[in-house]
PDB file of C-alpha atoms in Angstrom:
ATOM      1  CA  MET A   1      20.224 -17.913   2.068  1.00 44.00           C
ATOM      2  CA  LEU A   2      16.028 -16.529   3.779  1.00 51.00           C
ATOM      3  CA  GLU A   3      14.673 -19.622   4.088  1.00 51.00           C
ATOM      4  CA  GLN A   4      12.194 -20.962   1.605  1.00 54.00           C
ATOM      5  CA  GLU A   5       9.187 -22.192   4.226  1.00 75.00           C
ATOM      6  CA  GLY A   6       7.923 -21.080   7.423  1.00 78.00           C
ATOM      7  CA  PRO A   7       4.769 -21.362   9.678  1.00 89.00           C
ATOM      8  CA  ALA A   8       1.978 -21.108   7.887  1.00 91.00           C
ATOM      9  CA  PHE A   9      -0.074 -17.173   7.738  1.00 93.00           C
ATOM     10  CA  VAL A  10      -3.515 -17.282  10.035  1.00 92.00           C
ATOM     11  CA  MET A  11      -6.133 -14.241   9.050  1.00 91.00           C
ATOM     12  CA  PHE A  12      -6.451 -13.023  12.768  1.00 93.00           C
ATOM     13  CA  SER A  13      -3.955 -14.869  15.227  1.00 96.00           C
ATOM     14  CA  THR A  14      -1.364 -13.003  17.546  1.00 97.00           C
ATOM     15  CA  ALA A  15       0.307 -12.759  15.194  1.00 96.00           C
ATOM     16  CA  HIS A  16      -1.877 -10.462  12.527  1.00 97.00           C
ATOM     17  CA  GLN A  17      -3.209  -8.943  15.331  1.00 97.00           C
ATOM     18  CA  ILE A  18      -0.026  -7.864  16.730  1.00 97.00           C
ATOM     19  CA  VAL A  19       0.256  -5.823  12.997  1.00 97.00           C
ATOM     20  CA  ILE A  20      -2.804  -4.297  13.465  1.00 97.00           C
ATOM     21  CA  VAL A  21      -2.128  -3.226  17.068  1.00 98.00           C
ATOM     22  CA  GLY A  22       1.464  -2.144  16.215  1.00 97.00           C
ATOM     23  CA  LEU A  23       0.774   0.627  12.896  1.00 98.00           C
ATOM     24  CA  VAL A  24      -3.041   2.258  15.243  1.00 98.00           C
ATOM     25  CA  LEU A  25      -0.992   3.159  17.204  1.00 98.00           C
ATOM     26  CA  LEU A  26       2.161   3.933  15.179  1.00 97.00           C
ATOM     27  CA  ILE A  27      -0.250   6.103  13.371  1.00 97.00           C
ATOM     28  CA  VAL A  28      -1.156   7.373  17.105  1.00 97.00           C
ATOM     29  CA  LEU A  29       1.762   8.471  17.978  1.00 95.00           C
ATOM     30  CA  LEU A  30       2.716   9.800  14.115  1.00 95.00           C
ATOM     31  CA  PHE A  31      -0.826  12.055  15.165  1.00 94.00           C
ATOM     32  CA  ALA A  32       0.064  13.544  18.657  1.00 93.00           C
ATOM     33  CA  PHE A  33       3.668  14.258  17.725  1.00 89.00           C
ATOM     34  CA  LYS A  34       2.915  15.981  14.685  1.00 87.00           C
ATOM     35  CA  ASN A  35       3.136  19.450  15.709  1.00 83.00           C
ATOM     36  CA  ARG A  36       6.814  18.501  17.657  1.00 81.00           C
ATOM     37  CA  TRP A  37       8.944  18.167  14.886  1.00 78.00           C
ATOM     38  CA  THR A  38      11.607  20.492  14.465  1.00 74.00           C
ATOM     39  CA  LEU A  39      14.309  18.769  12.646  1.00 75.00           C
ATOM     40  CA  GLN A  40      16.182  21.275  10.206  1.00 84.00           C
ATOM     41  CA  PRO A  41      14.732  20.091   5.946  1.00 82.00           C
ATOM     42  CA  ARG A  42      17.695  19.089   5.150  1.00 87.00           C
ATOM     43  CA  LYS A  43      17.783  17.116   8.355  1.00 90.00           C
ATOM     44  CA  ALA A  44      13.881  15.154   7.557  1.00 90.00           C
ATOM     45  CA  GLN A  45      14.985  14.811   3.830  1.00 91.00           C
ATOM     46  CA  GLN A  46      17.465  12.405   4.404  1.00 94.00           C
ATOM     47  CA  ILE A  47      15.579  10.451   7.339  1.00 94.00           C
ATOM     48  CA  GLU A  48      13.247  10.502   4.157  1.00 95.00           C
ATOM     49  CA  ARG A  49      15.404   9.281   2.048  1.00 96.00           C
ATOM     50  CA  LEU A  50      16.386   6.953   4.401  1.00 97.00           C
ATOM     51  CA  PHE A  51      13.152   5.253   5.067  1.00 98.00           C
ATOM     52  CA  ALA A  52      13.060   5.199   1.848  1.00 98.00           C
ATOM     53  CA  LEU A  53      16.409   3.112   0.932  1.00 98.00           C
ATOM     54  CA  SER A  54      14.475   0.520   3.470  1.00 98.00           C
ATOM     55  CA  LEU A  55      11.146  -0.439   1.513  1.00 98.00           C
ATOM     56  CA  LEU A  56      13.713  -0.213  -1.839  1.00 98.00           C
ATOM     57  CA  GLY A  57      15.750  -3.340   0.605  1.00 97.00           C
ATOM     58  CA  MET A  58      13.746  -5.072   1.908  1.00 97.00           C
ATOM     59  CA  ASP A  59      11.746  -5.212  -1.194  1.00 97.00           C
ATOM     60  CA  ILE A  60      14.838  -5.720  -3.153  1.00 97.00           C
ATOM     61  CA  ALA A  61      15.814  -8.567  -0.943  1.00 97.00           C
ATOM     62  CA  PHE A  62      12.448 -10.380  -1.016  1.00 97.00           C
ATOM     63  CA  TYR A  63      12.814 -10.214  -5.252  1.00 96.00           C
ATOM     64  CA  ILE A  64      16.222 -12.621  -4.767  1.00 96.00           C
ATOM     65  CA  TRP A  65      14.430 -14.080  -1.918  1.00 95.00           C
ATOM     66  CA  LEU A  66      11.574 -15.003  -4.980  1.00 95.00           C
ATOM     67  CA  PHE A  67      14.576 -16.245  -6.712  1.00 94.00           C
ATOM     68  CA  GLN A  68      16.674 -18.079  -4.590  1.00 93.00           C
ATOM     69  CA  THR A  69      13.045 -20.223  -3.781  1.00 91.00           C
ATOM     70  CA  GLY A  70      12.366 -21.000  -7.151  1.00 92.00           C
ATOM     71  CA  ARG A  71       9.006 -18.771  -6.016  1.00 93.00           C
ATOM     72  CA  TRP A  72       9.907 -16.137  -8.688  1.00 94.00           C
ATOM     73  CA  ASN A  73       6.839 -16.519 -11.825  1.00 94.00           C
ATOM     74  CA  LEU A  74       5.518 -13.971 -14.706  1.00 94.00           C
ATOM     75  CA  SER A  75       2.613 -14.799 -13.916  1.00 93.00           C
ATOM     76  CA  SER A  76       2.129 -13.862 -10.136  1.00 92.00           C
ATOM     77  CA  SER A  77       5.791 -11.887  -9.010  1.00 94.00           C
ATOM     78  CA  LEU A  78       5.722  -9.522 -10.812  1.00 95.00           C
ATOM     79  CA  PRO A  79       5.401  -5.468  -9.756  1.00 95.00           C
ATOM     80  CA  LEU A  80       1.796  -4.421 -10.618  1.00 95.00           C
ATOM     81  CA  GLU A  81      -0.481  -5.437  -7.491  1.00 94.00           C
ATOM     82  CA  LEU A  82      -1.607  -2.312  -6.268  1.00 94.00           C
ATOM     83  CA  CYS A  83      -0.105  -2.271  -3.623  1.00 95.00           C
ATOM     84  CA  SER A  84       3.620  -3.138  -4.789  1.00 96.00           C
ATOM     85  CA  ILE A  85       2.542   0.465  -7.891  1.00 97.00           C
ATOM     86  CA  SER A  86       2.415   1.813  -4.382  1.00 97.00           C
ATOM     87  CA  LEU A  87       5.487   1.258  -2.175  1.00 98.00           C
ATOM     88  CA  VAL A  88       6.982   2.178  -6.091  1.00 98.00           C
ATOM     89  CA  LEU A  89       5.790   6.096  -5.107  1.00 98.00           C
ATOM     90  CA  THR A  90       6.031   5.476  -1.523  1.00 98.00           C
ATOM     91  CA  ILE A  91       9.604   5.783  -2.754  1.00 98.00           C
ATOM     92  CA  VAL A  92       9.594   8.344  -5.516  1.00 98.00           C
ATOM     93  CA  LEU A  93       7.666  10.547  -2.546  1.00 97.00           C
ATOM     94  CA  LEU A  94      10.177  10.316   0.209  1.00 97.00           C
ATOM     95  CA  TRP A  95      12.798  11.376  -2.537  1.00 96.00           C
ATOM     96  CA  THR A  96      11.002  13.968  -4.312  1.00 94.00           C
ATOM     97  CA  GLY A  97       7.895  15.057  -1.447  1.00 91.00           C
ATOM     98  CA  ASN A  98       5.667  15.241  -5.182  1.00 91.00           C
ATOM     99  CA  LYS A  99       2.922  16.322  -4.833  1.00 88.00           C
ATOM    100  CA  HIS A 100       1.250  14.334  -7.123  1.00 88.00           C
ATOM    101  CA  VAL A 101       2.585  10.966  -6.323  1.00 96.00           C
ATOM    102  CA  TYR A 102       1.312  11.890  -2.715  1.00 97.00           C
ATOM    103  CA  ASP A 103      -2.152  11.950  -4.148  1.00 96.00           C
ATOM    104  CA  PHE A 104      -1.930   8.441  -5.234  1.00 97.00           C
ATOM    105  CA  VAL A 105      -0.173   7.352  -2.501  1.00 98.00           C
ATOM    106  CA  PHE A 106      -2.346   8.755  -0.340  1.00 98.00           C
ATOM    107  CA  TYR A 107      -5.819   7.917  -1.498  1.00 97.00           C
ATOM    108  CA  ALA A 108      -4.767   4.539  -3.138  1.00 96.00           C
ATOM    109  CA  GLY A 109      -2.026   3.829  -0.962  1.00 97.00           C
ATOM    110  CA  ILE A 110      -4.488   3.752   2.501  1.00 97.00           C
ATOM    111  CA  GLY A 111      -6.952   2.607   1.073  1.00 93.00           C
ATOM    112  CA  GLY A 112      -5.037  -0.663  -0.368  1.00 93.00           C
ATOM    113  CA  ALA A 113      -2.576  -1.150   1.921  1.00 96.00           C
ATOM    114  CA  LEU A 114      -4.938  -1.175   4.896  1.00 95.00           C
ATOM    115  CA  GLN A 115      -8.124  -3.599   2.818  1.00 90.00           C
ATOM    116  CA  ALA A 116      -4.587  -6.325   2.650  1.00 92.00           C
ATOM    117  CA  ILE A 117      -3.082  -5.158   6.435  1.00 95.00           C
ATOM    118  CA  ALA A 118      -6.817  -6.077   7.122  1.00 93.00           C
ATOM    119  CA  THR A 119      -7.504  -9.943   4.824  1.00 88.00           C
ATOM    120  CA  PRO A 120      -3.562 -10.348   4.148  1.00 91.00           C
ATOM    121  CA  VAL A 121      -2.960 -12.517   0.609  1.00 87.00           C
ATOM    122  CA  LEU A 122       0.172 -13.389   3.098  1.00 92.00           C
ATOM    123  CA  ASP A 123       1.161 -18.044   3.394  1.00 91.00           C
ATOM    124  CA  LEU A 124       3.386 -17.540   5.619  1.00 94.00           C
ATOM    125  CA  SER A 125       4.029 -16.421   9.680  1.00 94.00           C
ATOM    126  CA  PHE A 126       6.413 -15.112  11.564  1.00 94.00           C
ATOM    127  CA  PRO A 127       9.085 -15.235  12.004  1.00 93.00           C
ATOM    128  CA  HIS A 128       9.923 -15.873   8.851  1.00 94.00           C
ATOM    129  CA  PHE A 129      10.928 -12.786   6.214  1.00 95.00           C
ATOM    130  CA  ARG A 130       8.207 -12.765   4.009  1.00 95.00           C
ATOM    131  CA  TYR A 131       5.507 -11.801   7.303  1.00 96.00           C
ATOM    132  CA  PHE A 132       8.452  -9.008   8.118  1.00 97.00           C
ATOM    133  CA  HIS A 133       8.188  -8.344   4.470  1.00 97.00           C
ATOM    134  CA  PHE A 134       4.924  -7.952   4.133  1.00 98.00           C
ATOM    135  CA  PHE A 135       3.990  -5.866   7.450  1.00 98.00           C
ATOM    136  CA  PHE A 136       6.904  -4.195   6.956  1.00 98.00           C
ATOM    137  CA  THR A 137       6.218  -2.325   3.120  1.00 98.00           C
ATOM    138  CA  HIS A 138       2.116  -2.452   3.558  1.00 98.00           C
ATOM    139  CA  ALA A 139       2.846  -0.310   6.732  1.00 98.00           C
ATOM    140  CA  GLY A 140       4.783   1.483   5.439  1.00 98.00           C
ATOM    141  CA  ILE A 141       2.430   3.092   2.788  1.00 98.00           C
ATOM    142  CA  VAL A 142       0.156   4.010   5.542  1.00 98.00           C
ATOM    143  CA  LEU A 143       2.069   6.043   7.371  1.00 98.00           C
ATOM    144  CA  VAL A 144       4.600   7.621   4.765  1.00 98.00           C
ATOM    145  CA  ALA A 145       0.898   8.614   3.283  1.00 98.00           C
ATOM    146  CA  LEU A 146      -0.016   9.880   7.144  1.00 97.00           C
ATOM    147  CA  TYR A 147       3.304  11.839   7.284  1.00 96.00           C
ATOM    148  CA  PHE A 148       3.260  13.730   4.508  1.00 96.00           C
ATOM    149  CA  THR A 149      -0.479  14.854   5.477  1.00 95.00           C
ATOM    150  CA  TRP A 150       0.471  15.543   8.907  1.00 94.00           C
ATOM    151  CA  VAL A 151       3.973  16.672   9.474  1.00 93.00           C
ATOM    152  CA  LYS A 152       4.981  17.605   5.572  1.00 92.00           C
ATOM    153  CA  GLY A 153       1.473  19.760   5.120  1.00 89.00           C
ATOM    154  CA  CYS A 154      -0.510  17.874   2.415  1.00 93.00           C
ATOM    155  CA  ARG A 155      -4.021  18.122   2.313  1.00 92.00           C
ATOM    156  CA  PRO A 156      -5.468  15.908  -0.407  1.00 94.00           C
ATOM    157  CA  THR A 157      -7.948  17.571  -2.830  1.00 95.00           C
ATOM    158  CA  PHE A 158     -11.124  16.235  -4.510  1.00 96.00           C
ATOM    159  CA  LYS A 159      -8.829  16.863  -7.644  1.00 96.00           C
ATOM    160  CA  GLY A 160      -6.850  14.805  -6.486  1.00 96.00           C
ATOM    161  CA  ILE A 161      -9.251  11.814  -6.236  1.00 97.00           C
ATOM    162  CA  LEU A 162      -9.737  12.530 -10.044  1.00 97.00           C
ATOM    163  CA  LYS A 163      -6.549  11.577 -11.013  1.00 96.00           C
ATOM    164  CA  THR A 164      -5.996   8.673  -8.547  1.00 97.00           C
ATOM    165  CA  MET A 165      -9.394   7.262 -10.605  1.00 96.00           C
ATOM    166  CA  LEU A 166      -7.465   9.559 -13.807  1.00 96.00           C
ATOM    167  CA  ALA A 167      -4.456   7.045 -13.135  1.00 96.00           C
ATOM    168  CA  LEU A 168      -6.103   3.700 -11.712  1.00 95.00           C
ATOM    169  CA  ASN A 169      -8.356   3.231 -14.896  1.00 94.00           C
ATOM    170  CA  VAL A 170      -5.384   3.625 -16.829  1.00 95.00           C
ATOM    171  CA  LEU A 171      -3.431   1.373 -15.201  1.00 94.00           C
ATOM    172  CA  LEU A 172      -6.107  -1.442 -15.318  1.00 93.00           C
ATOM    173  CA  PRO A 173      -6.413  -2.612 -18.810  1.00 93.00           C
ATOM    174  CA  LEU A 174      -2.715  -2.124 -19.200  1.00 96.00           C
ATOM    175  CA  VAL A 175      -2.413  -4.979 -16.039  1.00 95.00           C
ATOM    176  CA  PHE A 176      -5.745  -6.557 -17.377  1.00 94.00           C
ATOM    177  CA  VAL A 177      -3.586  -7.431 -21.327  1.00 95.00           C
ATOM    178  CA  ILE A 178      -0.582  -8.428 -18.811  1.00 96.00           C
ATOM    179  CA  ASN A 179      -2.504 -11.016 -17.218  1.00 95.00           C
ATOM    180  CA  VAL A 180      -4.281 -12.477 -19.936  1.00 94.00           C
ATOM    181  CA  LEU A 181       0.124 -12.872 -21.655  1.00 96.00           C
ATOM    182  CA  VAL A 182       1.657 -14.319 -18.402  1.00 95.00           C
ATOM    183  CA  ASN A 183      -2.081 -15.802 -16.688  1.00 94.00           C
ATOM    184  CA  GLY A 184      -1.457 -13.948 -14.359  1.00 93.00           C
ATOM    185  CA  ASN A 185      -3.829 -12.185 -11.634  1.00 91.00           C
ATOM    186  CA  TYR A 186      -2.765  -8.962 -11.232  1.00 93.00           C
ATOM    187  CA  MET A 187      -5.193  -6.005  -8.934  1.00 89.00           C
ATOM    188  CA  PHE A 188      -7.007  -9.402  -8.685  1.00 84.00           C
ATOM    189  CA  LEU A 189      -8.455  -8.790 -11.824  1.00 87.00           C
ATOM    190  CA  ARG A 190      -9.758 -12.200 -13.365  1.00 84.00           C
ATOM    191  CA  THR A 191     -10.463 -13.777 -10.075  1.00 80.00           C
ATOM    192  CA  LYS A 192     -10.807 -12.563  -6.351  1.00 71.00           C
ATOM    193  CA  PRO A 193      -8.298 -14.203  -3.867  1.00 68.00           C
ATOM    194  CA  VAL A 194      -9.299 -17.622  -2.497  1.00 66.00           C
ATOM    195  CA  ASN A 195      -8.280 -17.152   1.484  1.00 61.00           C
ATOM    196  CA  GLY A 196     -11.232 -13.879   1.398  1.00 58.00           C
ATOM    197  CA  SER A 197     -11.514 -10.690   1.403  1.00 63.00           C
ATOM    198  CA  LEU A 198     -13.223  -6.738   1.111  1.00 65.00           C
ATOM    199  CA  LEU A 199     -13.656  -8.593  -2.347  1.00 66.00           C
ATOM    200  CA  ASP A 200     -15.831 -12.030  -1.016  1.00 66.00           C
ATOM    201  CA  TYR A 201     -18.799  -8.939  -0.602  1.00 68.00           C
ATOM    202  CA  LEU A 202     -18.392  -6.880  -4.121  1.00 70.00           C
ATOM    203  CA  GLY A 203     -20.475  -9.716  -6.605  1.00 71.00           C
ATOM    204  CA  PRO A 204     -19.557 -12.106  -9.224  1.00 75.00           C
ATOM    205  CA  TYR A 205     -16.737 -11.618 -11.270  1.00 72.00           C
ATOM    206  CA  PRO A 206     -16.264  -9.239 -13.818  1.00 73.00           C
ATOM    207  CA  TRP A 207     -19.160  -7.185 -12.300  1.00 74.00           C
ATOM    208  CA  TYR A 208     -16.932  -7.209  -8.993  1.00 78.00           C
ATOM    209  CA  ILE A 209     -14.542  -4.755 -10.879  1.00 83.00           C
ATOM    210  CA  VAL A 210     -16.971  -2.274 -10.981  1.00 84.00           C
ATOM    211  CA  SER A 211     -18.255  -3.059  -7.261  1.00 85.00           C
ATOM    212  CA  LEU A 212     -14.374  -2.183  -6.766  1.00 85.00           C
ATOM    213  CA  GLU A 213     -14.348   0.967  -8.301  1.00 88.00           C
ATOM    214  CA  LEU A 214     -17.198   1.951  -7.094  1.00 90.00           C
ATOM    215  CA  VAL A 215     -15.810   1.384  -3.636  1.00 89.00           C
ATOM    216  CA  ALA A 216     -11.838   3.013  -4.218  1.00 92.00           C
ATOM    217  CA  PHE A 217     -13.875   6.420  -5.176  1.00 95.00           C
ATOM    218  CA  PHE A 218     -16.717   5.852  -1.723  1.00 94.00           C
ATOM    219  CA  ILE A 219     -13.452   4.748  -0.291  1.00 94.00           C
ATOM    220  CA  PHE A 220     -10.717   8.186  -1.693  1.00 96.00           C
ATOM    221  CA  VAL A 221     -13.967  10.382  -0.755  1.00 97.00           C
ATOM    222  CA  CYS A 222     -13.964   9.273   3.250  1.00 96.00           C
ATOM    223  CA  LEU A 223      -9.731  10.196   3.365  1.00 96.00           C
ATOM    224  CA  TRP A 224     -11.118  13.197   1.779  1.00 96.00           C
ATOM    225  CA  LEU A 225     -13.824  14.185   3.951  1.00 95.00           C
ATOM    226  CA  VAL A 226     -11.719  12.799   7.162  1.00 93.00           C
ATOM    227  CA  PHE A 227      -8.508  14.826   5.922  1.00 93.00           C
ATOM    228  CA  ARG A 228      -9.368  17.791   3.852  1.00 87.00           C
ATOM    229  CA  LYS A 229      -8.096  21.041   4.607  1.00 75.00           C
ATOM    230  CA  ARG A 230     -10.488  22.610   7.555  1.00 66.00           C
ATOM    231  CA  ARG A 231     -11.303  26.536   5.921  1.00 60.00           C
ATOM    232  CA  SER A 232     -10.737  28.923   9.045  1.00 50.00           C
ATOM    233  CA  GLY A 233     -13.639  30.674  10.489  1.00 44.00           C
TER     234      GLY A 233
END
């Protein structure tokens, strides 16, 4: 049985800094070797699906832990956070290679996961299972999005930004209704995180939700400008 208690997570502690540095190194290595992948398509697909299963297995283990420790409840344990949704779509992307799924994983996945890694809403630290689950899944979202961009040849488009913003604005009212029904705070639509985050700089409730939409659009545009396909000549 996975332990319920463990050391408290402290933002920007050594355990946190190691994860950030490790992710940066993995991104640098992925970029450095992006043109040196020589795997056959079938072998590459097998590795992609194996990683998808590792993400799925880690998340299933997380929900088992929630049940075993009595932490699971409707108000906080449903997979309705932006990164939870991005994780599901990351697994789908690895399994199918669907371009429409790629758009959401690239924009919302990278934007949400990087913010979560920088300012984690996390109570347990290394060496607890929850620490590994949180950072493995969030880093996985970022790395998969970049892998499909640099290695698989997918490129973000401005149309992809609009599709992602539309998807988010379809999700928001649905999640808000669920929050009211279960007294939850999924996607932080009812209050800000207590341990500090980007939302602290975006105004009071409910105006920070509007501000967050503008910030999301700005971040998506920045990602598009950096990673878009360059015209030759």
